[in-house]
Amino acid sequence: MSFMNFSKITDYALRILSHIAKDSEKVYWANDFCCKLDIPFRYLRKLLTILSKVDLLYNPQEKVRGYQLSRNPNSIQFIYIVKATGDDIIEQKCFFGYQQCPLNNPCGMYYKWKKISKGLISTLESTNS
Amino acid sequence: MSFMNFSKITDYALRILSHIAKDSEKVYWANDFCCKLDIPFRYLRKLLTILSKVDLLYNPQEKVRGYQLSRNPNSIQFIYIVKATGDDIIEQKCFFGYQQCPLNNPCGMYYKWKKISKGLISTLESTNS
DNA sequence: AGTAAATAATACCAAGAGGTGTCATTTATG
DNA sequence: CATAAATGACACCTCTTGGTATTATTTACT
């Protein structure tokens, strides 16, 4: 059922970081995201913790609440967010789902599929807010 | 975790139908697919029944075992197989996973994403074996 | 007729993703 | 100091997908 879509957690992470990037000086609280970004509150809180741990977000000063981007928004590629939240298996499987092609030579889908996934990856690499 | 990949059932269906297309005159049995296509036998059997019901496969003569394509392989687009096995939600969500864009105007990702998914869809539509 | 092989139908099981509840900890503020 | 608000940690629940087991039915073959 999930096809050409990111997992929920990746979607949510992209929403959050894009939202923060709009005003990267501000310190955000969980409440700031909850309603606007349509993410269940408890799940959001869990996700924010995860994003802090992979160093995408941080608490701006020790012992102060809230979140900010951990670096310049222009330096955070979408591909990094996607990988950080688990969707890191791009290109690993062939079109037919085999871990490695059971044929000796690439099948007819190989180049078509390669082209599509390359296009997506380059888009994710070139996008940062 | 599932990103730029079809669901298992779609993968399997594509494997099966592509395999049959190699010799569309032959009558295939479940056993013919099992090992070659790396699909668990019980699951394969269930899937074959599904593919019969959506009219991709059929039992060639009433009261005869086995499966054949229900039509000319050249007329079965990959997109049809993908949709028949449930992965039919292409293009329905925006890049950020919203069911509909919460902005009034398309966001910056809209056209990039559209381009990618259009590319995939046209590939699936133009591929039939 | 009897048996084996293939399929249908159905229920069940397992794992992972998405989501919730609860409690403890930390800091700001009165 | 006491309280409220925000966060962290952790256990737990639910739903879907992928996969298995069981039984019944149908047909070919002897």
PDB file of C-alpha atoms (C1' of nucleotides) in Angstrom:
ATOM      1  CA  MET A   1       0.000   0.000   0.000  1.00  0.00           C
ATOM      2  CA  SER A   2       2.933   2.297   0.413  1.00  0.00           C
ATOM      3  CA  PHE A   3       4.214   3.230  -2.935  1.00  0.00           C
ATOM      4  CA  MET A   4       5.947   6.359  -3.986  1.00  0.00           C
ATOM      5  CA  ASN A   5       5.365   7.624  -0.514  1.00  0.00           C
ATOM      6  CA  PHE A   6       7.596   8.073   2.431  1.00  0.00           C
ATOM      7  CA  SER A   7       6.842   6.396   5.694  1.00  0.00           C
ATOM      8  CA  LYS A   8       4.822   8.450   8.146  1.00  0.00           C
ATOM      9  CA  ILE A   9       7.828   9.182  10.252  1.00  0.00           C
ATOM     10  CA  THR A  10       9.737  10.540   7.281  1.00  0.00           C
ATOM     11  CA  ASP A  11       6.800  12.652   6.218  1.00  0.00           C
ATOM     12  CA  TYR A  12       6.500  14.072   9.688  1.00  0.00           C
ATOM     13  CA  ALA A  13      10.201  14.813   9.936  1.00  0.00           C
ATOM     14  CA  LEU A  14      10.152  16.630   6.630  1.00  0.00           C
ATOM     15  CA  ARG A  15       7.178  18.678   7.765  1.00  0.00           C
ATOM     16  CA  ILE A  16       8.826  19.617  11.021  1.00  0.00           C
ATOM     17  CA  LEU A  17      12.179  20.600   9.618  1.00  0.00           C
ATOM     18  CA  SER A  18      10.667  22.517   6.730  1.00  0.00           C
ATOM     19  CA  HIS A  19       8.474  24.344   9.182  1.00  0.00           C
ATOM     20  CA  ILE A  20      11.380  25.274  11.409  1.00  0.00           C
ATOM     21  CA  ALA A  21      13.403  26.405   8.433  1.00  0.00           C
ATOM     22  CA  LYS A  22      10.897  29.182   7.825  1.00  0.00           C
ATOM     23  CA  ASP A  23      12.253  31.005  10.859  1.00  0.00           C
ATOM     24  CA  SER A  24      15.415  29.343  11.956  1.00  0.00           C
ATOM     25  CA  GLU A  25      16.164  31.852  14.705  1.00  0.00           C
ATOM     26  CA  LYS A  26      13.044  31.049  16.670  1.00  0.00           C
ATOM     27  CA  VAL A  27      12.989  28.465  19.401  1.00  0.00           C
ATOM     28  CA  TYR A  28      10.121  26.041  18.816  1.00  0.00           C
ATOM     29  CA  TRP A  29       8.155  23.949  21.268  1.00  0.00           C
ATOM     30  CA  ALA A  30       6.361  20.733  20.570  1.00  0.00           C
ATOM     31  CA  ASN A  31       3.088  22.597  20.786  1.00  0.00           C
ATOM     32  CA  ASP A  32       4.117  24.792  17.906  1.00  0.00           C
ATOM     33  CA  PHE A  33       4.083  21.853  15.523  1.00  0.00           C
ATOM     34  CA  CYS A  34       1.273  19.742  16.799  1.00  0.00           C
ATOM     35  CA  CYS A  35      -1.782  21.268  15.201  1.00  0.00           C
ATOM     36  CA  LYS A  36      -0.233  23.097  12.283  1.00  0.00           C
ATOM     37  CA  LEU A  37       1.560  20.046  10.976  1.00  0.00           C
ATOM     38  CA  ASP A  38      -1.158  17.555  11.763  1.00  0.00           C
ATOM     39  CA  ILE A  39       0.968  15.164  13.785  1.00  0.00           C
ATOM     40  CA  PRO A  40      -0.396  13.312  16.839  1.00  0.00           C
ATOM     41  CA  PHE A  41       1.052  14.973  19.902  1.00  0.00           C
ATOM     42  CA  ARG A  42       2.581  11.955  21.602  1.00  0.00           C
ATOM     43  CA  TYR A  43       4.078  10.691  18.418  1.00  0.00           C
ATOM     44  CA  LEU A  44       5.412  14.134  17.657  1.00  0.00           C
ATOM     45  CA  ARG A  45       7.176  14.244  20.992  1.00  0.00           C
ATOM     46  CA  LYS A  46       8.792  10.918  20.360  1.00  0.00           C
ATOM     47  CA  LEU A  47       9.872  12.034  16.929  1.00  0.00           C
ATOM     48  CA  LEU A  48      11.377  15.281  18.215  1.00  0.00           C
ATOM     49  CA  THR A  49      13.516  13.276  20.583  1.00  0.00           C
ATOM     50  CA  ILE A  50      14.686  11.112  17.712  1.00  0.00           C
ATOM     51  CA  LEU A  51      15.543  14.111  15.573  1.00  0.00           C
ATOM     52  CA  SER A  52      17.565  15.544  18.442  1.00  0.00           C
ATOM     53  CA  LYS A  53      19.498  12.331  18.777  1.00  0.00           C
ATOM     54  CA  VAL A  54      20.437  12.181  15.119  1.00  0.00           C
ATOM     55  CA  ASP A  55      21.582  15.760  15.493  1.00  0.00           C
ATOM     56  CA  LEU A  56      19.061  17.400  13.247  1.00  0.00           C
ATOM     57  CA  LEU A  57      17.542  19.334  16.112  1.00  0.00           C
ATOM     58  CA  TYR A  58      19.019  20.473  19.363  1.00  0.00           C
ATOM     59  CA  ASN A  59      18.057  22.257  22.522  1.00  0.00           C
ATOM     60  CA  PRO A  60      19.567  25.663  21.862  1.00  0.00           C
ATOM     61  CA  GLN A  61      21.130  26.119  25.255  1.00  0.00           C
ATOM     62  CA  GLU A  62      21.777  23.558  27.901  1.00  0.00           C
ATOM     63  CA  LYS A  63      18.840  23.518  30.276  1.00  0.00           C
ATOM     64  CA  VAL A  64      16.547  25.508  28.076  1.00  0.00           C
ATOM     65  CA  ARG A  65      13.471  24.000  26.527  1.00  0.00           C
ATOM     66  CA  GLY A  66      12.544  23.935  22.893  1.00  0.00           C
ATOM     67  CA  TYR A  67      14.107  23.044  19.603  1.00  0.00           C
ATOM     68  CA  GLN A  68      16.080  24.705  16.866  1.00  0.00           C
ATOM     69  CA  LEU A  69      17.823  23.446  13.798  1.00  0.00           C
ATOM     70  CA  SER A  70      21.249  22.179  14.659  1.00  0.00           C
ATOM     71  CA  ARG A  71      22.777  23.797  11.589  1.00  0.00           C
ATOM     72  CA  ASN A  72      22.119  26.155   8.758  1.00  0.00           C
ATOM     73  CA  PRO A  73      18.916  25.128   6.986  1.00  0.00           C
ATOM     74  CA  ASN A  74      20.655  25.447   3.638  1.00  0.00           C
ATOM     75  CA  SER A  75      23.039  22.720   4.618  1.00  0.00           C
ATOM     76  CA  ILE A  76      20.368  20.156   5.456  1.00  0.00           C
ATOM     77  CA  GLN A  77      19.498  18.161   2.359  1.00  0.00           C
ATOM     78  CA  PHE A  78      16.171  16.397   2.260  1.00  0.00           C
ATOM     79  CA  ILE A  79      17.988  13.194   1.502  1.00  0.00           C
ATOM     80  CA  TYR A  80      19.631  13.411   4.892  1.00  0.00           C
ATOM     81  CA  ILE A  81      16.294  13.680   6.662  1.00  0.00           C
ATOM     82  CA  VAL A  82      14.916  10.799   4.663  1.00  0.00           C
ATOM     83  CA  LYS A  83      17.843   8.598   5.555  1.00  0.00           C
ATOM     84  CA  ALA A  84      17.875   9.663   9.186  1.00  0.00           C
ATOM     85  CA  THR A  85      14.312   8.504   9.660  1.00  0.00           C
ATOM     86  CA  GLY A  86      14.801   5.076   8.219  1.00  0.00           C
ATOM     87  CA  ASP A  87      13.915   5.308   4.571  1.00  0.00           C
ATOM     88  CA  ASP A  88      17.428   4.533   3.534  1.00  0.00           C
ATOM     89  CA  ILE A  89      16.898   1.641   1.239  1.00  0.00           C
ATOM     90  CA  ILE A  90      16.713   3.568  -1.954  1.00  0.00           C
ATOM     91  CA  GLU A  91      18.140   1.690  -4.868  1.00  0.00           C
ATOM     92  CA  GLN A  92      18.939  -1.354  -2.825  1.00  0.00           C
ATOM     93  CA  LYS A  93      16.338  -3.529  -4.427  1.00  0.00           C
ATOM     94  CA  CYS A  94      15.701  -4.118  -8.067  1.00  0.00           C
ATOM     95  CA  PHE A  95      12.419  -3.276  -9.691  1.00  0.00           C
ATOM     96  CA  PHE A  96      11.022  -6.720  -9.037  1.00  0.00           C
ATOM     97  CA  GLY A  97      11.954  -6.617  -5.382  1.00  0.00           C
ATOM     98  CA  TYR A  98      14.892  -8.953  -5.492  1.00  0.00           C
ATOM     99  CA  GLN A  99      17.769  -8.038  -3.254  1.00  0.00           C
ATOM    100  CA  GLN A 100      20.021  -8.747  -6.150  1.00  0.00           C
ATOM    101  CA  CYS A 101      19.124  -9.444  -9.726  1.00  0.00           C
ATOM    102  CA  PRO A 102      18.673 -13.196 -10.277  1.00  0.00           C
ATOM    103  CA  LEU A 103      19.615 -12.741 -13.910  1.00  0.00           C
ATOM    104  CA  ASN A 104      23.130 -12.463 -15.146  1.00  0.00           C
ATOM    105  CA  ASN A 105      22.399  -9.321 -17.028  1.00  0.00           C
ATOM    106  CA  PRO A 106      20.145  -6.454 -16.051  1.00  0.00           C
ATOM    107  CA  CYS A 107      16.558  -7.062 -17.068  1.00  0.00           C
ATOM    108  CA  GLY A 108      14.550  -4.705 -19.220  1.00  0.00           C
ATOM    109  CA  MET A 109      13.418  -2.679 -16.233  1.00  0.00           C
ATOM    110  CA  TYR A 110      16.856  -2.016 -14.875  1.00  0.00           C
ATOM    111  CA  TYR A 111      17.659   1.193 -16.675  1.00  0.00           C
ATOM    112  CA  LYS A 112      14.153   2.570 -16.490  1.00  0.00           C
ATOM    113  CA  TRP A 113      14.007   2.030 -12.773  1.00  0.00           C
ATOM    114  CA  LYS A 114      17.498   3.365 -12.285  1.00  0.00           C
ATOM    115  CA  LYS A 115      16.565   6.530 -14.099  1.00  0.00           C
ATOM    116  CA  ILE A 116      13.538   7.115 -11.915  1.00  0.00           C
ATOM    117  CA  SER A 117      15.296   6.561  -8.641  1.00  0.00           C
ATOM    118  CA  LYS A 118      18.265   8.644  -9.726  1.00  0.00           C
ATOM    119  CA  GLY A 119      15.868  11.455 -10.484  1.00  0.00           C
ATOM    120  CA  LEU A 120      14.334  11.241  -7.067  1.00  0.00           C
ATOM    121  CA  ILE A 121      17.628  11.056  -5.286  1.00  0.00           C
ATOM    122  CA  SER A 122      19.035  14.039  -7.082  1.00  0.00           C
ATOM    123  CA  THR A 123      15.912  15.978  -6.230  1.00  0.00           C
ATOM    124  CA  LEU A 124      16.262  15.105  -2.586  1.00  0.00           C
ATOM    125  CA  GLU A 125      19.911  16.015  -2.643  1.00  0.00           C
ATOM    126  CA  SER A 126      19.300  19.371  -4.214  1.00  0.00           C
ATOM    127  CA  THR A 127      16.478  20.336  -1.885  1.00  0.00           C
ATOM    128  CA  ASN A 128      17.132  21.820   1.506  1.00  0.00           C
ATOM    129  CA  SER A 129      14.176  23.756   2.723  1.00  0.00           C
TER     130      SER A 129
ATOM    131  CA  MET B   1      10.952   1.761   5.685  1.00  0.00           C
ATOM    132  CA  SER B   2       9.265   1.209   2.397  1.00  0.00           C
ATOM    133  CA  PHE B   3      10.369   3.856   0.015  1.00  0.00           C
ATOM    134  CA  MET B   4      10.567   3.687  -3.708  1.00  0.00           C
ATOM    135  CA  ASN B   5       9.645   0.079  -3.437  1.00  0.00           C
ATOM    136  CA  PHE B   6       6.507  -1.786  -4.167  1.00  0.00           C
ATOM    137  CA  SER B   7       4.823  -3.853  -1.538  1.00  0.00           C
ATOM    138  CA  LYS B   8       5.789  -7.490  -1.455  1.00  0.00           C
ATOM    139  CA  ILE B   9       2.555  -8.551  -3.027  1.00  0.00           C
ATOM    140  CA  THR B  10       3.083  -6.201  -5.944  1.00  0.00           C
ATOM    141  CA  ASP B  11       6.629  -7.372  -6.396  1.00  0.00           C
ATOM    142  CA  TYR B  12       5.493 -10.960  -6.411  1.00  0.00           C
ATOM    143  CA  ALA B  13       2.709 -10.274  -8.872  1.00  0.00           C
ATOM    144  CA  LEU B  14       5.098  -8.555 -11.241  1.00  0.00           C
ATOM    145  CA  ARG B  15       7.488 -11.472 -10.999  1.00  0.00           C
ATOM    146  CA  ILE B  16       4.788 -13.987 -11.723  1.00  0.00           C
ATOM    147  CA  LEU B  17       3.239 -12.228 -14.664  1.00  0.00           C
ATOM    148  CA  SER B  18       6.587 -11.375 -16.199  1.00  0.00           C
ATOM    149  CA  HIS B  19       7.594 -14.979 -15.850  1.00  0.00           C
ATOM    150  CA  ILE B  20       4.456 -16.248 -17.500  1.00  0.00           C
ATOM    151  CA  ALA B  21       4.831 -13.744 -20.308  1.00  0.00           C
ATOM    152  CA  LYS B  22       8.017 -15.474 -21.389  1.00  0.00           C
ATOM    153  CA  ASP B  23       5.953 -18.343 -22.717  1.00  0.00           C
ATOM    154  CA  SER B  24       2.365 -17.342 -22.752  1.00  0.00           C
ATOM    155  CA  GLU B  25       1.151 -20.523 -24.392  1.00  0.00           C
ATOM    156  CA  LYS B  26       2.281 -22.768 -21.590  1.00  0.00           C
ATOM    157  CA  VAL B  27      -0.004 -23.692 -18.722  1.00  0.00           C
ATOM    158  CA  TYR B  28       1.755 -22.995 -15.445  1.00  0.00           C
ATOM    159  CA  TRP B  29       1.277 -24.568 -12.047  1.00  0.00           C
ATOM    160  CA  ALA B  30       2.007 -23.052  -8.707  1.00  0.00           C
ATOM    161  CA  ASN B  31       5.042 -25.259  -8.414  1.00  0.00           C
ATOM    162  CA  ASP B  32       6.518 -23.692 -11.526  1.00  0.00           C
ATOM    163  CA  PHE B  33       6.856 -20.353  -9.794  1.00  0.00           C
ATOM    164  CA  CYS B  34       7.688 -21.258  -6.272  1.00  0.00           C
ATOM    165  CA  CYS B  35      11.424 -21.745  -6.328  1.00  0.00           C
ATOM    166  CA  LYS B  36      12.349 -19.795  -9.418  1.00  0.00           C
ATOM    167  CA  LEU B  37      10.649 -16.631  -8.275  1.00  0.00           C
ATOM    168  CA  ASP B  38      11.546 -16.923  -4.607  1.00  0.00           C
ATOM    169  CA  ILE B  39       8.013 -16.640  -3.268  1.00  0.00           C
ATOM    170  CA  PRO B  40       6.850 -18.639  -0.224  1.00  0.00           C
ATOM    171  CA  PHE B  41       4.633 -21.427  -1.486  1.00  0.00           C
ATOM    172  CA  ARG B  42       1.569 -20.778   0.653  1.00  0.00           C
ATOM    173  CA  TYR B  43       1.666 -17.105  -0.029  1.00  0.00           C
ATOM    174  CA  LEU B  44       2.161 -17.736  -3.707  1.00  0.00           C
ATOM    175  CA  ARG B  45      -0.935 -19.871  -3.809  1.00  0.00           C
ATOM    176  CA  LYS B  46      -2.969 -17.203  -2.165  1.00  0.00           C
ATOM    177  CA  LEU B  47      -1.639 -14.629  -4.572  1.00  0.00           C
ATOM    178  CA  LEU B  48      -2.433 -16.753  -7.616  1.00  0.00           C
ATOM    179  CA  THR B  49      -6.012 -16.939  -6.469  1.00  0.00           C
ATOM    180  CA  ILE B  50      -6.115 -13.176  -6.130  1.00  0.00           C
ATOM    181  CA  LEU B  51      -4.669 -12.663  -9.580  1.00  0.00           C
ATOM    182  CA  SER B  52      -7.303 -14.990 -10.989  1.00  0.00           C
ATOM    183  CA  LYS B  53     -10.049 -13.029  -9.341  1.00  0.00           C
ATOM    184  CA  VAL B  54      -8.899  -9.706 -10.726  1.00  0.00           C
ATOM    185  CA  ASP B  55      -8.821 -11.395 -14.089  1.00  0.00           C
ATOM    186  CA  LEU B  56      -5.104 -11.236 -14.717  1.00  0.00           C
ATOM    187  CA  LEU B  57      -4.830 -15.001 -14.693  1.00  0.00           C
ATOM    188  CA  TYR B  58      -7.325 -17.655 -15.477  1.00  0.00           C
ATOM    189  CA  ASN B  59      -7.674 -21.387 -15.561  1.00  0.00           C
ATOM    190  CA  PRO B  60      -7.399 -22.012 -19.284  1.00  0.00           C
ATOM    191  CA  GLN B  61     -10.292 -24.400 -19.525  1.00  0.00           C
ATOM    192  CA  GLU B  62     -13.029 -24.969 -17.056  1.00  0.00           C
ATOM    193  CA  LYS B  63     -12.036 -27.847 -14.827  1.00  0.00           C
ATOM    194  CA  VAL B  64      -8.417 -27.874 -15.834  1.00  0.00           C
ATOM    195  CA  ARG B  65      -5.665 -26.967 -13.434  1.00  0.00           C
ATOM    196  CA  GLY B  66      -2.995 -24.360 -13.858  1.00  0.00           C
ATOM    197  CA  TYR B  67      -2.770 -20.771 -14.906  1.00  0.00           C
ATOM    198  CA  GLN B  68      -2.288 -18.753 -18.029  1.00  0.00           C
ATOM    199  CA  LEU B  69      -2.441 -15.075 -18.781  1.00  0.00           C
ATOM    200  CA  SER B  70      -5.992 -14.001 -19.321  1.00  0.00           C
ATOM    201  CA  ARG B  71      -5.025 -11.841 -22.258  1.00  0.00           C
ATOM    202  CA  ASN B  72      -2.231 -10.988 -24.614  1.00  0.00           C
ATOM    203  CA  PRO B  73       0.868 -10.108 -22.588  1.00  0.00           C
ATOM    204  CA  ASN B  74       1.378  -7.006 -24.694  1.00  0.00           C
ATOM    205  CA  SER B  75      -1.896  -5.646 -23.469  1.00  0.00           C
ATOM    206  CA  ILE B  76      -1.099  -5.952 -19.773  1.00  0.00           C
ATOM    207  CA  GLN B  77       0.561  -2.782 -18.584  1.00  0.00           C
ATOM    208  CA  PHE B  78       2.634  -2.922 -15.428  1.00  0.00           C
ATOM    209  CA  ILE B  79       0.546  -0.119 -14.009  1.00  0.00           C
ATOM    210  CA  TYR B  80      -2.463  -2.405 -14.120  1.00  0.00           C
ATOM    211  CA  ILE B  81      -0.700  -5.068 -12.085  1.00  0.00           C
ATOM    212  CA  VAL B  82       0.480  -2.494  -9.593  1.00  0.00           C
ATOM    213  CA  LYS B  83      -3.006  -1.148  -9.134  1.00  0.00           C
ATOM    214  CA  ALA B  84      -4.597  -4.570  -8.995  1.00  0.00           C
ATOM    215  CA  THR B  85      -2.442  -5.569  -6.063  1.00  0.00           C
ATOM    216  CA  GLY B  86      -3.194  -2.535  -3.982  1.00  0.00           C
ATOM    217  CA  ASP B  87      -0.500  -0.024  -4.720  1.00  0.00           C
ATOM    218  CA  ASP B  88      -2.949   2.334  -6.248  1.00  0.00           C
ATOM    219  CA  ILE B  89      -2.290   5.437  -4.286  1.00  0.00           C
ATOM    220  CA  ILE B  90       0.197   6.990  -6.627  1.00  0.00           C
ATOM    221  CA  GLU B  91      -0.055  10.728  -6.713  1.00  0.00           C
ATOM    222  CA  GLN B  92      -2.740  10.871  -4.084  1.00  0.00           C
ATOM    223  CA  LYS B  93      -0.566  12.399  -1.427  1.00  0.00           C
ATOM    224  CA  CYS B  94       1.659  15.408  -1.639  1.00  0.00           C
ATOM    225  CA  PHE B  95       5.368  15.198  -1.053  1.00  0.00           C
ATOM    226  CA  PHE B  96       4.975  15.925   2.637  1.00  0.00           C
ATOM    227  CA  GLY B  97       2.355  13.254   3.080  1.00  0.00           C
ATOM    228  CA  TYR B  98      -0.667  15.471   3.384  1.00  0.00           C
ATOM    229  CA  GLN B  99      -3.798  14.158   1.784  1.00  0.00           C
ATOM    230  CA  GLN B 100      -4.281  17.572   0.338  1.00  0.00           C
ATOM    231  CA  CYS B 101      -1.921  20.501   0.380  1.00  0.00           C
ATOM    232  CA  PRO B 102      -2.533  22.662   3.447  1.00  0.00           C
ATOM    233  CA  LEU B 103      -1.205  25.667   1.557  1.00  0.00           C
ATOM    234  CA  ASN B 104      -3.226  27.651  -0.888  1.00  0.00           C
ATOM    235  CA  ASN B 105      -0.598  27.357  -3.517  1.00  0.00           C
ATOM    236  CA  PRO B 106       1.613  24.425  -4.363  1.00  0.00           C
ATOM    237  CA  CYS B 107       4.744  24.365  -2.248  1.00  0.00           C
ATOM    238  CA  GLY B 108       8.234  24.251  -3.662  1.00  0.00           C
ATOM    239  CA  MET B 109       8.240  20.493  -3.863  1.00  0.00           C
ATOM    240  CA  TYR B 110       5.044  20.200  -5.826  1.00  0.00           C
ATOM    241  CA  TYR B 111       6.433  20.315  -9.331  1.00  0.00           C
ATOM    242  CA  LYS B 112       9.544  18.341  -8.530  1.00  0.00           C
ATOM    243  CA  TRP B 113       7.486  15.566  -7.002  1.00  0.00           C
ATOM    244  CA  LYS B 114       4.956  15.664  -9.785  1.00  0.00           C
ATOM    245  CA  LYS B 115       7.702  15.251 -12.316  1.00  0.00           C
ATOM    246  CA  ILE B 116       9.102  12.189 -10.570  1.00  0.00           C
ATOM    247  CA  SER B 117       5.811  10.440 -10.145  1.00  0.00           C
ATOM    248  CA  LYS B 118       4.757  11.243 -13.689  1.00  0.00           C
ATOM    249  CA  GLY B 119       7.969   9.644 -14.859  1.00  0.00           C
ATOM    250  CA  LEU B 120       7.273   6.520 -12.916  1.00  0.00           C
ATOM    251  CA  ILE B 121       3.693   6.264 -14.021  1.00  0.00           C
ATOM    252  CA  SER B 122       4.542   6.676 -17.662  1.00  0.00           C
ATOM    253  CA  THR B 123       7.182   3.996 -17.318  1.00  0.00           C
ATOM    254  CA  LEU B 124       4.672   1.631 -15.782  1.00  0.00           C
ATOM    255  CA  GLU B 125       2.157   2.434 -18.459  1.00  0.00           C
ATOM    256  CA  SER B 126       4.588   1.818 -21.262  1.00  0.00           C
ATOM    257  CA  THR B 127       5.877  -1.464 -19.904  1.00  0.00           C
ATOM    258  CA  ASN B 128       4.072  -4.696 -20.495  1.00  0.00           C
ATOM    259  CA  SER B 129       6.337  -7.628 -20.124  1.00  0.00           C
TER     260      SER B 129
ATOM    261  C1'  DA C   1     -13.668 -46.752  -7.832  1.00  0.00           C
ATOM    262  C1'  DG C   2      -9.589 -45.030  -5.460  1.00  0.00           C
ATOM    263  C1'  DT C   3      -5.689 -42.272  -4.996  1.00  0.00           C
ATOM    264  C1'  DA C   4      -2.633 -38.420  -5.816  1.00  0.00           C
ATOM    265  C1'  DA C   5      -2.031 -33.786  -7.127  1.00  0.00           C
ATOM    266  C1'  DA C   6      -3.550 -29.184  -7.689  1.00  0.00           C
ATOM    267  C1'  DT C   7      -6.361 -25.549  -6.078  1.00  0.00           C
ATOM    268  C1'  DA C   8      -9.900 -22.805  -2.941  1.00  0.00           C
ATOM    269  C1'  DA C   9     -11.264 -21.043   1.265  1.00  0.00           C
ATOM    270  C1'  DT C  10     -10.618 -19.859   5.701  1.00  0.00           C
ATOM    271  C1'  DA C  11      -8.558 -19.016   9.918  1.00  0.00           C
ATOM    272  C1'  DC C  12      -4.679 -18.096  12.211  1.00  0.00           C
ATOM    273  C1'  DC C  13       0.135 -16.289  13.378  1.00  0.00           C
ATOM    274  C1'  DA C  14       4.243 -12.887  13.447  1.00  0.00           C
ATOM    275  C1'  DA C  15       6.557  -8.664  12.940  1.00  0.00           C
ATOM    276  C1'  DG C  16       6.824  -3.912  12.373  1.00  0.00           C
ATOM    277  C1'  DA C  17       4.977   0.791  12.018  1.00  0.00           C
ATOM    278  C1'  DG C  18       2.164   4.063  13.950  1.00  0.00           C
ATOM    279  C1'  DG C  19       0.203   5.752  17.982  1.00  0.00           C
ATOM    280  C1'  DT C  20      -1.055   6.346  23.196  1.00  0.00           C
ATOM    281  C1'  DG C  21      -0.477   6.455  28.396  1.00  0.00           C
ATOM    282  C1'  DT C  22       2.153   7.058  32.401  1.00  0.00           C
ATOM    283  C1'  DC C  23       5.656   8.510  35.210  1.00  0.00           C
ATOM    284  C1'  DA C  24       9.923  10.928  36.185  1.00  0.00           C
ATOM    285  C1'  DT C  25      12.880  14.872  35.465  1.00  0.00           C
ATOM    286  C1'  DT C  26      14.026  19.532  34.562  1.00  0.00           C
ATOM    287  C1'  DT C  27      13.388  24.490  34.286  1.00  0.00           C
ATOM    288  C1'  DA C  28      10.782  28.871  34.693  1.00  0.00           C
ATOM    289  C1'  DT C  29       7.790  31.494  37.274  1.00  0.00           C
ATOM    290  C1'  DG C  30       4.897  33.012  41.106  1.00  0.00           C
TER     291       DG C  30
ATOM    292  C1'  DC D   1       9.556  26.558  48.025  1.00  0.00           C
ATOM    293  C1'  DA D   2       5.675  25.062  45.163  1.00  0.00           C
ATOM    294  C1'  DT D   3       3.630  24.597  40.994  1.00  0.00           C
ATOM    295  C1'  DA D   4       3.086  24.387  36.065  1.00  0.00           C
ATOM    296  C1'  DA D   5       4.934  23.468  31.677  1.00  0.00           C
ATOM    297  C1'  DA D   6       8.009  21.113  28.728  1.00  0.00           C
ATOM    298  C1'  DT D   7      10.657  17.122  27.813  1.00  0.00           C
ATOM    299  C1'  DG D   8      12.646  12.150  28.278  1.00  0.00           C
ATOM    300  C1'  DA D   9      12.001   7.403  28.912  1.00  0.00           C
ATOM    301  C1'  DC D  10       9.538   3.439  28.618  1.00  0.00           C
ATOM    302  C1'  DA D  11       5.833   0.311  28.319  1.00  0.00           C
ATOM    303  C1'  DC D  12       2.018  -0.829  25.892  1.00  0.00           C
ATOM    304  C1'  DC D  13      -1.616  -1.046  22.367  1.00  0.00           C
ATOM    305  C1'  DT D  14      -3.548  -1.433  17.483  1.00  0.00           C
ATOM    306  C1'  DC D  15      -3.619  -2.200  12.723  1.00  0.00           C
ATOM    307  C1'  DT D  16      -1.694  -3.780   8.476  1.00  0.00           C
ATOM    308  C1'  DT D  17       1.216  -6.683   5.812  1.00  0.00           C
ATOM    309  C1'  DG D  18       3.392 -10.829   5.023  1.00  0.00           C
ATOM    310  C1'  DG D  19       3.246 -15.551   5.847  1.00  0.00           C
ATOM    311  C1'  DT D  20       1.521 -20.359   7.571  1.00  0.00           C
ATOM    312  C1'  DA D  21      -1.684 -24.255   8.627  1.00  0.00           C
ATOM    313  C1'  DT D  22      -5.737 -26.807   7.843  1.00  0.00           C
ATOM    314  C1'  DT D  23      -9.435 -28.614   5.589  1.00  0.00           C
ATOM    315  C1'  DA D  24     -12.255 -29.313   1.629  1.00  0.00           C
ATOM    316  C1'  DT D  25     -12.962 -29.731  -3.285  1.00  0.00           C
ATOM    317  C1'  DT D  26     -11.888 -30.893  -7.888  1.00  0.00           C
ATOM    318  C1'  DT D  27      -9.656 -33.360 -11.649  1.00  0.00           C
ATOM    319  C1'  DA D  28      -6.334 -36.697 -13.749  1.00  0.00           C
ATOM    320  C1'  DC D  29      -4.593 -41.036 -13.715  1.00  0.00           C
ATOM    321  C1'  DT D  30      -4.334 -45.891 -12.518  1.00  0.00           C
TER     322       DT D  30
END
